[in-house]
Short mmCIF file of C-alpha atoms in Angstrom, two decimals:
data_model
loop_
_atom_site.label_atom_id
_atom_site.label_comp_id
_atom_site.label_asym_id
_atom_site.label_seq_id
_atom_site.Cartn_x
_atom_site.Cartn_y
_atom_site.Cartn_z
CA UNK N 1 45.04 129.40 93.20
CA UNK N 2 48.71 128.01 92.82
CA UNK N 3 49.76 131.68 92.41
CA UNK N 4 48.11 132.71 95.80
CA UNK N 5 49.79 130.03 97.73
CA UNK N 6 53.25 130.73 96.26
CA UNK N 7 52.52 134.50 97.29
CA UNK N 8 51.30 132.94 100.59
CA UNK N 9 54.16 131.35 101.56
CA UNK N 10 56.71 133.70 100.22
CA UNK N 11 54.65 136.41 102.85
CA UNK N 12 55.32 133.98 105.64
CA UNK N 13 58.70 133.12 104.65
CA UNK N 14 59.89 136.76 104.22
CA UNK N 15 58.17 137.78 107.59
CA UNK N 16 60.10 135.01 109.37
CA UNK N 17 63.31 135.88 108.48
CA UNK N 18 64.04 138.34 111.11
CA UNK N 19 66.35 141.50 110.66
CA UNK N 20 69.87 141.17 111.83
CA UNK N 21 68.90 144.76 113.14
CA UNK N 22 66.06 143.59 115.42
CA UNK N 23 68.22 140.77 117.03
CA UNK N 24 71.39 143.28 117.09
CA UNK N 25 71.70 144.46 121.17
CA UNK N 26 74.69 146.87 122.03
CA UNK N 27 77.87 145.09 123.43
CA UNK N 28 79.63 146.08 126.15
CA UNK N 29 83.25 147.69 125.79
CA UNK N 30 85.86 145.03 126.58
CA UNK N 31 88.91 146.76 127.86
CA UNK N 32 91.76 144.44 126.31
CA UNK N 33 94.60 144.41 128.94
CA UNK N 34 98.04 143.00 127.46
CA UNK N 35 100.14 141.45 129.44
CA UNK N 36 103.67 141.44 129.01
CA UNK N 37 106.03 138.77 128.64
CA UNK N 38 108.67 138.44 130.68
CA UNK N 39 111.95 139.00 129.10
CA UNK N 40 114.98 136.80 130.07
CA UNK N 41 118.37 138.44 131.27
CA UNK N 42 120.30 137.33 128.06
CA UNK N 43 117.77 138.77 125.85
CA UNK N 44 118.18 142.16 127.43
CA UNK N 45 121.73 141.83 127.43
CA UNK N 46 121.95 141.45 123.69
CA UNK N 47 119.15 144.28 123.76
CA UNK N 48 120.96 146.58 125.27
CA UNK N 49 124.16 145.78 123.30
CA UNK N 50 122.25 146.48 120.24
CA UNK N 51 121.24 150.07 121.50
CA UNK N 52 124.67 150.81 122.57
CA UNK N 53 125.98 150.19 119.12
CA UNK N 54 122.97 152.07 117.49
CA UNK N 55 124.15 155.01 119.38
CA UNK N 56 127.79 154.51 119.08
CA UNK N 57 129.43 158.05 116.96
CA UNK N 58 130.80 155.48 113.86
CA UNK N 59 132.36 158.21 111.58
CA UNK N 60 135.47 158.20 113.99
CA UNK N 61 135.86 154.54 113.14
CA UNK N 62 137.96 152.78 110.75
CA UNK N 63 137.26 150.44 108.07
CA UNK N 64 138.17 147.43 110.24
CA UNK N 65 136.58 148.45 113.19
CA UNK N 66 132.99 149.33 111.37
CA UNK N 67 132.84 145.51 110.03
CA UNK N 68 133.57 144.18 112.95
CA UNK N 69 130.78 146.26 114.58
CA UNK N 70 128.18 145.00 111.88
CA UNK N 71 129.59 141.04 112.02
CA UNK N 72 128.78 141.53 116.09
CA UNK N 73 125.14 143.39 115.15
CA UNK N 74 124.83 140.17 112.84
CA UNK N 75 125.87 138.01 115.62
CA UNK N 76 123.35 139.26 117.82
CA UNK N 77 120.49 139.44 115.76
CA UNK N 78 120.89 135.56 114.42
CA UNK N 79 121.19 134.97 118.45
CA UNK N 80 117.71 136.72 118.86
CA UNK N 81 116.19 135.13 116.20
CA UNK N 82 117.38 131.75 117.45
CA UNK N 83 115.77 132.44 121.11
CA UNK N 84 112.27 133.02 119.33
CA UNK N 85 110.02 130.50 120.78
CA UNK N 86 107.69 130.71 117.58
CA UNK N 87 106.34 127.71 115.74
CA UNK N 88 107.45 127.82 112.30
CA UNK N 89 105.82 125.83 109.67
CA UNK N 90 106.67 125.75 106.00
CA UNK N 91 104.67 126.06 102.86
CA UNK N 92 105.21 122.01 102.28
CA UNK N 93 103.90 121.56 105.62
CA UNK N 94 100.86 123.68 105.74
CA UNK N 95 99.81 121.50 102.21
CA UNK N 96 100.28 119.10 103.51
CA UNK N 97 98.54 119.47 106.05
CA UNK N 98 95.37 120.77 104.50
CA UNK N 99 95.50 117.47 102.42
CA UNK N 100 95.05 115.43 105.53
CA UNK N 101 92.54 117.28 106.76
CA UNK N 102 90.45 117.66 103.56
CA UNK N 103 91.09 113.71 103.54
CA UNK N 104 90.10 112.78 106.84
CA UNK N 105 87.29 114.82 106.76
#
């Protein structure tokens, strides 16, 4: 008798658990439009600076002449990376972090 009942419910249990498949209904495409940032005048500036020297002929150049080209491509990139509005978090941080909320919760 105990061995019907288990079957039993085990049936009723198994035939209530629906299939993802039945539930699963076809989703409508979502065209994803990006939208562009604006990019300030400076940062095009230095852009553009940047191509210029990419396309620059350098075997004409001197010694002198070359670093000074790759101190002002240094220059420029340490002046984009500083205009970056990111967040930035270190690996101290984020730990921290996690311990508060592992903590708190």
């Amino acid at each position: 008798m105990k061995k019907i009942t288990f079957y039993l419910m085990m049936m009723v249990l198994s035939l209530s658990a629906f299939p993802t498949t039945i539930l699963a209904a076809e989703k409508v495409p979502v065209t994803v439009t990006n939208t562009t940032k604006e990019v300030p005048a400076e940062v095009k500036v230095l852009l553009n600076r940047l191509d210029e020297i990419k396309a620059m002929d350098k075997s004409s150049l001197n010694s002198s002449e070359k670093k000074q080209l790759r101190k002002e491509v240094r220059a420029i990139k340490s002046e984009l990376r500083s205009t970056g509005n990111g967040v930035y978090f270190s690996v101290g941080a984020i730990i921290i972090i996690i311990l508060l909320l592992i903590l708190l919760l």
